[in-house]
Backbone as JSON, one array per atom type, in Angstrom:
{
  "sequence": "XXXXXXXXXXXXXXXXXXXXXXXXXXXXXXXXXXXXXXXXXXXXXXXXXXXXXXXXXXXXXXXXXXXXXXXXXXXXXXXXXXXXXXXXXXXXXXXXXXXXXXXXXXXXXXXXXXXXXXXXXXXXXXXXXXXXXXXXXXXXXXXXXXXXXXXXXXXXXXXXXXXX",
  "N": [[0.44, -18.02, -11.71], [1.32, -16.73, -14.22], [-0.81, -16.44, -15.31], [-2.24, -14.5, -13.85], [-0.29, -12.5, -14.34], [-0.66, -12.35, -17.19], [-2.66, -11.22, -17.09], [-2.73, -8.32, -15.82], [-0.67, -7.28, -17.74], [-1.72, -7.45, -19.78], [-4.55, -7.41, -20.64], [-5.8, -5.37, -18.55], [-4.56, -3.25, -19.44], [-5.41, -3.24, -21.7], [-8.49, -2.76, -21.26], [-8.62, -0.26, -20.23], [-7.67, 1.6, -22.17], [-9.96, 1.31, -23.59], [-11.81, 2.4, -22.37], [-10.9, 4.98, -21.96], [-11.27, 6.04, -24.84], [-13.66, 6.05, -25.09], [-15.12, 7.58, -23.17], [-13.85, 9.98, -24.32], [-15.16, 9.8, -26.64], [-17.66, 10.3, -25.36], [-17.07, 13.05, -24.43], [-15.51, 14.37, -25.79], [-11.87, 14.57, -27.25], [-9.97, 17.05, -25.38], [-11.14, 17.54, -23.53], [-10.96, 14.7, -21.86], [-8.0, 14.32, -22.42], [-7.56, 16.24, -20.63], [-8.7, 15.57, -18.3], [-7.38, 13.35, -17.26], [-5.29, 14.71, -16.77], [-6.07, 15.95, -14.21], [-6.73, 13.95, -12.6], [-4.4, 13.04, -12.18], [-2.89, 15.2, -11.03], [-4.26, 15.91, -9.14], [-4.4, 13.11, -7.52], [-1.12, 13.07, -6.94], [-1.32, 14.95, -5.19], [-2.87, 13.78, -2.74], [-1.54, 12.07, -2.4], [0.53, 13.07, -1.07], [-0.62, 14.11, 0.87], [-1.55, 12.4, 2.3], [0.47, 10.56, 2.88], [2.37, 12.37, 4.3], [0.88, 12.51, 6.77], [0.53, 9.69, 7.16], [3.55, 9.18, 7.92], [3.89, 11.2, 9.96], [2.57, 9.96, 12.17], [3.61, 7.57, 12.37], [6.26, 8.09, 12.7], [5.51, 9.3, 15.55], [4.33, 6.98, 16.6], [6.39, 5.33, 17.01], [8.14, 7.38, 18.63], [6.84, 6.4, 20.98], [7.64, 4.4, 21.54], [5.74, 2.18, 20.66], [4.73, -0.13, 18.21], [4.77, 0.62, 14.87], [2.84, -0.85, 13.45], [0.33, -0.63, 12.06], [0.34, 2.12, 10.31], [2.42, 1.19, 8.6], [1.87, -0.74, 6.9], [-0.34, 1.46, 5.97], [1.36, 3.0, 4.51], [2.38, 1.59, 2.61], [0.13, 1.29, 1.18], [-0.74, 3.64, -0.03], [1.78, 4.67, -1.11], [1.4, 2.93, -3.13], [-1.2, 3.67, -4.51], [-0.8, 5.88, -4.82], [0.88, 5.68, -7.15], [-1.1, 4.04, -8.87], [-3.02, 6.18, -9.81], [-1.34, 7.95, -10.65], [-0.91, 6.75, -13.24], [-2.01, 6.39, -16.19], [-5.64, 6.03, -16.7], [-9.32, 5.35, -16.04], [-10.34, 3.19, -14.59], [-7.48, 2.79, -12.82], [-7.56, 4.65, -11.78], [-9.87, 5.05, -10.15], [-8.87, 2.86, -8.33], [-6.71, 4.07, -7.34], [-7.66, 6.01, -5.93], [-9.48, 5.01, -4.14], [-7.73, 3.55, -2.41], [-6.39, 5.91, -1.33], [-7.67, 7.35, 0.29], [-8.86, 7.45, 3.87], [-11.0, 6.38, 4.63], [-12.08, 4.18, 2.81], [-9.12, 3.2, 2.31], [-8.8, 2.23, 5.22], [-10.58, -0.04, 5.23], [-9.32, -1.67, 3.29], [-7.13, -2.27, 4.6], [-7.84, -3.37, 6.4], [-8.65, -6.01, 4.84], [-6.27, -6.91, 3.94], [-4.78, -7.64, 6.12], [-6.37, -9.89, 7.18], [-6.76, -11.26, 5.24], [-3.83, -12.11, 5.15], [-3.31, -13.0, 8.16], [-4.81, -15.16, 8.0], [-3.71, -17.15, 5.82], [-0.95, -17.15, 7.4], [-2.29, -18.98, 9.32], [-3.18, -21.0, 7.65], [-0.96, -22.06, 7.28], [0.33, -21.35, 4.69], [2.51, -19.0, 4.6], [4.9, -18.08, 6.14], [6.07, -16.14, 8.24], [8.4, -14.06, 9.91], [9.07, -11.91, 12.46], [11.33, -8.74, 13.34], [12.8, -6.7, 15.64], [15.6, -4.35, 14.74], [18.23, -4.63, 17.09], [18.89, -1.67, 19.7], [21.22, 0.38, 19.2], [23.86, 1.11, 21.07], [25.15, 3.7, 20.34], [23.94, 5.17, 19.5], [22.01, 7.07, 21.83], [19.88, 9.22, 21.86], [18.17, 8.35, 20.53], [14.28, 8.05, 20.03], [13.24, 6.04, 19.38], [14.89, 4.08, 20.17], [15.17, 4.46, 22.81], [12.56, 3.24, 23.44], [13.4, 0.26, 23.56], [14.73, 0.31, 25.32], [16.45, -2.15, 27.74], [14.43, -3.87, 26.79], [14.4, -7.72, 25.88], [16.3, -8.77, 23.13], [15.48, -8.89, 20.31], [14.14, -11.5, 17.86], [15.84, -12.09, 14.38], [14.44, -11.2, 11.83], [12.14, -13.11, 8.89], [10.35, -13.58, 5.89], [8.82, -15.85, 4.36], [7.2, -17.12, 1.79], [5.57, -19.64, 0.52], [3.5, -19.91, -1.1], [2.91, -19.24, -4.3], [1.47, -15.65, -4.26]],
  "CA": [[1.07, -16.72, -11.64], [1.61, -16.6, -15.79], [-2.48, -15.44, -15.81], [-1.98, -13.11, -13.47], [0.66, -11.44, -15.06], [-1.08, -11.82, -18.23], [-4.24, -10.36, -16.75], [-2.34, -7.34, -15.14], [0.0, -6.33, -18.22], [-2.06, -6.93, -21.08], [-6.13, -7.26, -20.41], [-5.96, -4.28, -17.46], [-4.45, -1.73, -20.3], [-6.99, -2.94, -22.99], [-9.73, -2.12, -20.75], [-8.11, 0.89, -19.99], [-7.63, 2.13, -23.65], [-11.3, 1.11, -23.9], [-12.89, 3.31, -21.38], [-10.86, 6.22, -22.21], [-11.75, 5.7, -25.7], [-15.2, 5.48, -24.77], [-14.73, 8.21, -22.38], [-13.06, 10.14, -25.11], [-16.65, 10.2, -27.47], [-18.43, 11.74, -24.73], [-16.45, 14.38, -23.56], [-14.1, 15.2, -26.09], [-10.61, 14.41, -26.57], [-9.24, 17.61, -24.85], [-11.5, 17.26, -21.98], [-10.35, 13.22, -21.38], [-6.76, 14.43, -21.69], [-7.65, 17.28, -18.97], [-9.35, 14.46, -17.09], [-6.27, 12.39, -17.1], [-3.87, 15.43, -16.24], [-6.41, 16.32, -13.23], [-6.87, 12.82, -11.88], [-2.97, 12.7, -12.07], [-2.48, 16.66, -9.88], [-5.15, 14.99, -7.62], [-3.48, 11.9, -6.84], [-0.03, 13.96, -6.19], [-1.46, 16.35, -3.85], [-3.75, 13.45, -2.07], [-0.36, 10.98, -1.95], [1.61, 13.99, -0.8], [-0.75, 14.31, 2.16], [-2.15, 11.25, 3.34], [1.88, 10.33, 3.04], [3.07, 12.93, 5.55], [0.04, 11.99, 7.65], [0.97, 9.06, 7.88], [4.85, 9.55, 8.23], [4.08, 12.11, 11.59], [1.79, 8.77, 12.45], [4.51, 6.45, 12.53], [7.34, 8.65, 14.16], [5.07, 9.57, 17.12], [4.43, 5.78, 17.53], [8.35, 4.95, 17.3], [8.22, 7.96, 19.65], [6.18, 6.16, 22.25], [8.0, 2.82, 21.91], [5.27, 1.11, 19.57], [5.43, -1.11, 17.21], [3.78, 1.34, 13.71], [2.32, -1.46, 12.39], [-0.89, -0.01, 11.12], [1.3, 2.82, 9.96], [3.88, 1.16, 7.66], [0.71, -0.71, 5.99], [-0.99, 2.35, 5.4], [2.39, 3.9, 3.73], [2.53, 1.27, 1.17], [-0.85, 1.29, 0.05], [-0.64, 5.04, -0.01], [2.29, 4.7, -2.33], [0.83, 2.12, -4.4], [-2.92, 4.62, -4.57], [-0.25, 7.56, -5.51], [1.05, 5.07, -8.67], [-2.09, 4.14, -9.79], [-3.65, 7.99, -10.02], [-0.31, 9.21, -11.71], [-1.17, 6.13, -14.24], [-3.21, 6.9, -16.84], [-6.76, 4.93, -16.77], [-10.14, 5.8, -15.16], [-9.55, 2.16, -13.88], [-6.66, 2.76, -12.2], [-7.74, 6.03, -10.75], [-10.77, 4.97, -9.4], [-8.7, 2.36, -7.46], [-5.99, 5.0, -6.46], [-8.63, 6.95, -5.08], [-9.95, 3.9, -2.97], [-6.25, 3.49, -1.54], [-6.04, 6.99, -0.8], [-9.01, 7.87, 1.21], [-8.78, 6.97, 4.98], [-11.8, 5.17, 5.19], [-11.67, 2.96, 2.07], [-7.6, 2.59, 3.06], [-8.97, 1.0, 6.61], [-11.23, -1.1, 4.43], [-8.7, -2.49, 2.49], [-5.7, -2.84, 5.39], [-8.21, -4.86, 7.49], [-8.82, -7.29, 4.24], [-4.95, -7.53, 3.5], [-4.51, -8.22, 7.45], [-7.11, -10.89, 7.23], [-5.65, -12.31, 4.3], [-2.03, -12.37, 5.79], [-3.54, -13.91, 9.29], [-5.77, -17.29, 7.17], [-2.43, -17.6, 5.42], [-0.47, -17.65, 8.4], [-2.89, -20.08, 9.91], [-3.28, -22.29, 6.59], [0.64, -22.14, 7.01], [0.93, -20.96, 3.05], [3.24, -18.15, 4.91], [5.24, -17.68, 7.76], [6.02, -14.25, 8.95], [8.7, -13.65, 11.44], [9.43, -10.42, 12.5], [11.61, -8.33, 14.97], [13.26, -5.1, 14.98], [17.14, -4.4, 15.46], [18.3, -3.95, 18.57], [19.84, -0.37, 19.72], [23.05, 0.84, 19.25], [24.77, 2.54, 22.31], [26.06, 4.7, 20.21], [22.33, 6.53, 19.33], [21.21, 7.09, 22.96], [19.08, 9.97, 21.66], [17.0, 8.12, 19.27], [13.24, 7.83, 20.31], [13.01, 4.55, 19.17], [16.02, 3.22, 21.11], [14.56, 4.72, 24.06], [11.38, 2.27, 23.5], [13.67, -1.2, 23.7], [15.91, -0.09, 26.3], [16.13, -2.68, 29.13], [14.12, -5.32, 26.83], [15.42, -8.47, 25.43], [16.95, -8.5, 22.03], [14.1, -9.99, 19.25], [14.85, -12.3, 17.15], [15.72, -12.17, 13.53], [12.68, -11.44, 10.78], [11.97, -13.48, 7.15], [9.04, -13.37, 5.46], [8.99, -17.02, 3.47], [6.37, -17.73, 0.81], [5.1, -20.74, 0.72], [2.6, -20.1, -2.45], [2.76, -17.9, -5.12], [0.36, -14.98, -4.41]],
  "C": [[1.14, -16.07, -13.03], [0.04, -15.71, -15.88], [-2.75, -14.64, -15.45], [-1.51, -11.93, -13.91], [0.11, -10.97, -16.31], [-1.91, -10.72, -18.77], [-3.37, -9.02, -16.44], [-1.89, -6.87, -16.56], [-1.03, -6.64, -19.63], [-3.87, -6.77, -21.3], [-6.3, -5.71, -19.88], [-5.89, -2.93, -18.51], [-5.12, -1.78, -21.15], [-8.29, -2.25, -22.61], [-9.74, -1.01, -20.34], [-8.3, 1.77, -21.14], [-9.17, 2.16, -23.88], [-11.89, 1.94, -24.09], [-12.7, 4.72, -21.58], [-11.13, 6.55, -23.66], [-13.0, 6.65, -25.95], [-15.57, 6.84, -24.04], [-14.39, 9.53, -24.08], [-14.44, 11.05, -26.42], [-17.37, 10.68, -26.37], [-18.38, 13.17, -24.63], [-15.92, 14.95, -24.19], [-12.58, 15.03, -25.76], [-9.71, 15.45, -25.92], [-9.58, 17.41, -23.54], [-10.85, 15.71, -21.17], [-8.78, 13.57, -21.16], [-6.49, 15.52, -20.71], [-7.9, 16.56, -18.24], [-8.01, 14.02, -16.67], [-5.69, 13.26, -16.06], [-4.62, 15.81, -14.42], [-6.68, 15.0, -12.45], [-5.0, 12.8, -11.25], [-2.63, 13.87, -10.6], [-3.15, 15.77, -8.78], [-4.56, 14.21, -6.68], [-2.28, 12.29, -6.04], [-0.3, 14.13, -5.04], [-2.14, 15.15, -3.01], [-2.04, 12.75, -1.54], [0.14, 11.6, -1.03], [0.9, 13.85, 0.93], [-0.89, 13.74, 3.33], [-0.44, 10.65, 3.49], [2.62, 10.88, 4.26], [2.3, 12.59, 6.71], [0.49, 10.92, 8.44], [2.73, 8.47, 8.33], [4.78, 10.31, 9.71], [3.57, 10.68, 12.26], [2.81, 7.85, 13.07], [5.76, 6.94, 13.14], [6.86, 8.92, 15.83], [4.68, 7.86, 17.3], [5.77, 5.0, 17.75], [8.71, 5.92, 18.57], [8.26, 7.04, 21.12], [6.68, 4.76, 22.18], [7.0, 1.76, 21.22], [5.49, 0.77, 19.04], [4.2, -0.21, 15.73], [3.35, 0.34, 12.72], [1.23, -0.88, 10.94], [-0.33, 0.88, 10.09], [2.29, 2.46, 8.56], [2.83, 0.49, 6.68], [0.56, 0.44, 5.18], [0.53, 3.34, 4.38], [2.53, 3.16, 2.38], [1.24, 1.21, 0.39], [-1.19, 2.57, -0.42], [0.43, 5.12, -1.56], [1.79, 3.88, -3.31], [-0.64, 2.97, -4.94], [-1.78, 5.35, -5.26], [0.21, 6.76, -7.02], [-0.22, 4.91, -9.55], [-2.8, 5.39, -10.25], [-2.29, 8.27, -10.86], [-0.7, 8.15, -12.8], [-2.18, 7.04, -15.17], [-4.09, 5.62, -17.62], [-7.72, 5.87, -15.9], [-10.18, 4.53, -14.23], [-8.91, 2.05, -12.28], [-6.47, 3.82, -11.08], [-9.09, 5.89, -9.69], [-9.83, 4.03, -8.3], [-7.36, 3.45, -6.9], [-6.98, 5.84, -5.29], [-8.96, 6.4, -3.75], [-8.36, 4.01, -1.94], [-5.75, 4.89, -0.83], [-6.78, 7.66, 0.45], [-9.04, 7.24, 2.4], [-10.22, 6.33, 5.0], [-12.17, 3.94, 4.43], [-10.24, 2.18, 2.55], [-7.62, 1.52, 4.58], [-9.85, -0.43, 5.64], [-10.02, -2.56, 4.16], [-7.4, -3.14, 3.19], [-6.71, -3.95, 6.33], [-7.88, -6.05, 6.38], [-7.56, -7.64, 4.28], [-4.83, -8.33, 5.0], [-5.21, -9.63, 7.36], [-6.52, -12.14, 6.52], [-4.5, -13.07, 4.75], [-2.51, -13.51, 7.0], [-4.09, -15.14, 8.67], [-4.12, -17.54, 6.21], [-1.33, -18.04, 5.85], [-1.03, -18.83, 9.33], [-3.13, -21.2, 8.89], [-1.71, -22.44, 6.55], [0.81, -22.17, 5.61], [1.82, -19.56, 3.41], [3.75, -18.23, 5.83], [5.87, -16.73, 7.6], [7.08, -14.3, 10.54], [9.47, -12.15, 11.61], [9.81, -10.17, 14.21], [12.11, -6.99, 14.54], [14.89, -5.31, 15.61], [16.84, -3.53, 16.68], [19.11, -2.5, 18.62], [20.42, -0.12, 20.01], [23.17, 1.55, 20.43], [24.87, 3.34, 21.94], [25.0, 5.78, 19.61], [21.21, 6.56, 20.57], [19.97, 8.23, 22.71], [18.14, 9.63, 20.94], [15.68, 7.38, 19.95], [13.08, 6.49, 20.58], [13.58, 3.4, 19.84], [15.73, 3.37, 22.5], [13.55, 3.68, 24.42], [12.0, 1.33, 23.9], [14.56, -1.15, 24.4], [15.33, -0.8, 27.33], [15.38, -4.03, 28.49], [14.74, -6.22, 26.24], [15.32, -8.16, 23.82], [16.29, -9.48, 21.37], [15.28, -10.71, 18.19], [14.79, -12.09, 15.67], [14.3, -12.02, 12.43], [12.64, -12.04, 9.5], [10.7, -13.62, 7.22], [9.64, -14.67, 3.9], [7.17, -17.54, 2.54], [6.27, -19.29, 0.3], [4.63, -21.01, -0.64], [3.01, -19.32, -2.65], [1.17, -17.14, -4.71], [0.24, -14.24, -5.75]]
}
């Protein structure tokens, strides 16, 4: 986990500094810090949308009594795409970009899924999940509408086994 970390906070921004650098003698340093500031607006406005997207996404399947799996995925890698783009790196923006874009974003939620399921089957995770049950006292809420009448799930933890 120590090389990870090492790799993430201090390699990732050297190669970062590098490129824009590097980046930097091509273009000109006003243009690289226009680059930056327009990778950054970009990211915003892309987070902003594919965000509400998938926010209407996930109320109309709470609507209909589903379970928004796909949905709550796609919200965190959405916010994690909108961090890396406000970063500043070409790096970090090329992989915001990837996280942002609905058909890289399926890409990358199948691999995590995949991941998660051989982890759950190498038992280096177990995963239990349920949802609370619904209050009497919010008969109007969509969602409560979905689990009326079924039985009451059980408790959820999410136990790590390995360090990822």
């Amino acid at each position: 986990m120590s090389a990870r970390l090492f790799f993430l906070f201090l390699i990732v921004p050297a190669i970062e500094l590098a490129v824009l650098l590097q980046i930097g003698r091509w273009i000109g340093f006003w243009s690289t810090v226009g680059l930056i500031f327009a990778t950054a607006l970009v990211g915003s406005y892309l987070a902003r949308r594919e965000g509400l997207a998938t926010w209407r996404a996930f109320q109309q399947r709470l609507a209909q009594g589903q379970l928004p799996g796909q949905e709550i995925v796609d919200g965190v890698l959405i916010l994690l795409a909108g961090a890396l783009l406000i970063t500043p790196g070409v790096l970090t923006d090329l992989l915001g970009l990837f996280g942002l874009l609905s058909p890289t974003r399926a890409l990358i939620r199948r691999y995590l899924i995949r991941r998660l399921q051989r982890m759950i089957q190498q038992q280096t995770v177990r995963l239990y999940v349920s949802f609370s049950d619904p209050t009497p006292s919010a008969p109007s809420s969509s969602a409560a509408e979905g689990w009326a009448g079924r039985a009451r799930p059980r408790p959820h933890y999410l136990d790590y086994d390995e360090e990822l």
